[in-house]
Every structure is written in C-alpha cells, then in structure tokens.
mmCIF file of C-alpha atoms in Angstrom:
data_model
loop_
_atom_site.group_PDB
_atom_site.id
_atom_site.type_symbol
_atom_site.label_atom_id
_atom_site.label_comp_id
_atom_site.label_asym_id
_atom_site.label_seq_id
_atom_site.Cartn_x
_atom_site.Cartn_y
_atom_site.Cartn_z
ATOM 1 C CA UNK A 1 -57.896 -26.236 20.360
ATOM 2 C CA UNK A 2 -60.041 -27.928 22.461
ATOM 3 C CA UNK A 3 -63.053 -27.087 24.787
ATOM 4 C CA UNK A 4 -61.427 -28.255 27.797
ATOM 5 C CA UNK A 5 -58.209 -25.386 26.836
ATOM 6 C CA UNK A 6 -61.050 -22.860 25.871
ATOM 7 C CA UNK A 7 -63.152 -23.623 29.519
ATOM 8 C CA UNK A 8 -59.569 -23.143 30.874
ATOM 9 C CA UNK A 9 -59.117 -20.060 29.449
ATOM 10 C CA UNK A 10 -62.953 -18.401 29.993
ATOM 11 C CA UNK A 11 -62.064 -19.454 33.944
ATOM 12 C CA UNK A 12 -58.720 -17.355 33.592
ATOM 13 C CA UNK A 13 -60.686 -14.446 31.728
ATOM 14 C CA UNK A 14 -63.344 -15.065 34.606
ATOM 15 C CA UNK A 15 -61.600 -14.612 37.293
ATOM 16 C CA UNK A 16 -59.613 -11.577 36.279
ATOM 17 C CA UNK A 17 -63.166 -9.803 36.340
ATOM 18 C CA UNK A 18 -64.763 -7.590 39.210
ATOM 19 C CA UNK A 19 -67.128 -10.472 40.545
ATOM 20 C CA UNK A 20 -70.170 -8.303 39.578
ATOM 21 C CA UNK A 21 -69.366 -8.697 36.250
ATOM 22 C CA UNK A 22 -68.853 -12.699 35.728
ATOM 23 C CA UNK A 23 -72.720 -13.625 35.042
ATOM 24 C CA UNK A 24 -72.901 -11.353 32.299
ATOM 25 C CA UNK A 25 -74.063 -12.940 29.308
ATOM 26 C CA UNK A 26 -71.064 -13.374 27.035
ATOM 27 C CA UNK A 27 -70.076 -14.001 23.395
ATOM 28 C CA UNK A 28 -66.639 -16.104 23.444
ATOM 29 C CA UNK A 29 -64.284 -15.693 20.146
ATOM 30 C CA UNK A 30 -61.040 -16.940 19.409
ATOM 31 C CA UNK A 31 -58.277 -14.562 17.999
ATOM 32 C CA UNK A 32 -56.202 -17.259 16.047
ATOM 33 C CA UNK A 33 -53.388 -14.312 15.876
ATOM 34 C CA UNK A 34 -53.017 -14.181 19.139
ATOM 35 C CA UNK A 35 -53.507 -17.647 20.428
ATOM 36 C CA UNK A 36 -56.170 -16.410 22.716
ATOM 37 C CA UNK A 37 -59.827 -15.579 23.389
ATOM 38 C CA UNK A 38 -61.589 -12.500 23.559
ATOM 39 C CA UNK A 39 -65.053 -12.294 25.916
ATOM 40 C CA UNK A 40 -67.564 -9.665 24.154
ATOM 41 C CA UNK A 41 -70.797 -8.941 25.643
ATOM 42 C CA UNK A 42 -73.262 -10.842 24.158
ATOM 43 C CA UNK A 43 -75.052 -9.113 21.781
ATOM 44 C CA UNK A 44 -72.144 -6.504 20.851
ATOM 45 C CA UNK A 45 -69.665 -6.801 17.842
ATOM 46 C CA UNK A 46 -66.130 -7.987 18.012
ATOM 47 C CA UNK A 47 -64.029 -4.850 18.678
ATOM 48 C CA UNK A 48 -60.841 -6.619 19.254
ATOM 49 C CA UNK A 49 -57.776 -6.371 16.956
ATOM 50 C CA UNK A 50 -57.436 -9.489 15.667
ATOM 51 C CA UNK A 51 -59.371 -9.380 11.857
ATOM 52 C CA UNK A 52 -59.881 -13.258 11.942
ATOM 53 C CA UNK A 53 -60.997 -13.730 15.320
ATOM 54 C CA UNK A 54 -64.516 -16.104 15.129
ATOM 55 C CA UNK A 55 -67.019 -16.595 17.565
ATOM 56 C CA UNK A 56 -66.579 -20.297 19.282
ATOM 57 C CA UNK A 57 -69.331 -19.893 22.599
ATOM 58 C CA UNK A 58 -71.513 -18.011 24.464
ATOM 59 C CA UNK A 59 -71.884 -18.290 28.389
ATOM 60 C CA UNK A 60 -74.034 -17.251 31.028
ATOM 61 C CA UNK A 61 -73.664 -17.215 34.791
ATOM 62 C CA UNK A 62 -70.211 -18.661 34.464
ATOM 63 C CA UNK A 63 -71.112 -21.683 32.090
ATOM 64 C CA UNK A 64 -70.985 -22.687 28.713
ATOM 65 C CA UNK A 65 -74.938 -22.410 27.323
ATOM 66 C CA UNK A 66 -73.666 -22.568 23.389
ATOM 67 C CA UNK A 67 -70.964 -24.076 21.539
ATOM 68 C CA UNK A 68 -70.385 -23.010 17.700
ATOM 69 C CA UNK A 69 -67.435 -25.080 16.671
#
C-alpha cells in the first residue's frame, strides 16, 4: 500500500466526520484483515477488531505530521 492510497483513504475517513471533529489529532493504523484503516485518537489504544492492525501515521489539522512505515 502506498501513501498516496492511505492519504486517499484518511480524506474518505475525513470527510465522513462532523467537521468539528477533523483537526483532532489522530493515530492512523492499518487493519491488514480488512484492507482498511482505522483513525484512533492520538494518544488512545487500538480498540478496533482487527488483532494485527499496526500503526502507519499520525495527523493533525487534516495533514500527515508522522509517517511510521
């Protein structure tokens, strides 16, 4: 997966949000079970349901601040 695919899909996760909510610190991890990404906020543990989900980013207001793959 790339970071242009993962960018696409924080936008999608993005704009599914209430607008007060999208410059939120988050923690970005991918759920290889599912094929898709889970947005934590940062700071909070996974509590999705996919066991080998890893974290691959953080953003703030909108915007990729850290990459970890």
């Amino acid at each position: 997966m790339d970071k242009d695919h993962i960018i696409l899909m924080i936008n999608e996760g993005l704009d599914s949000m209430d607008e007060e909510f999208r410059d939120e610190p988050y923690d970005i991890y991918f759920q290889p079970n599912e094929g898709q990404i889970y947005m934590s906020v940062s700071g909070m543990a996974y509590d999705g349901y996919d066991k080998e989900a890893y974290i691959i980013a953080k953003i703030e207001n909108q915007e990729v601040v850290n990459w970890y793959i």
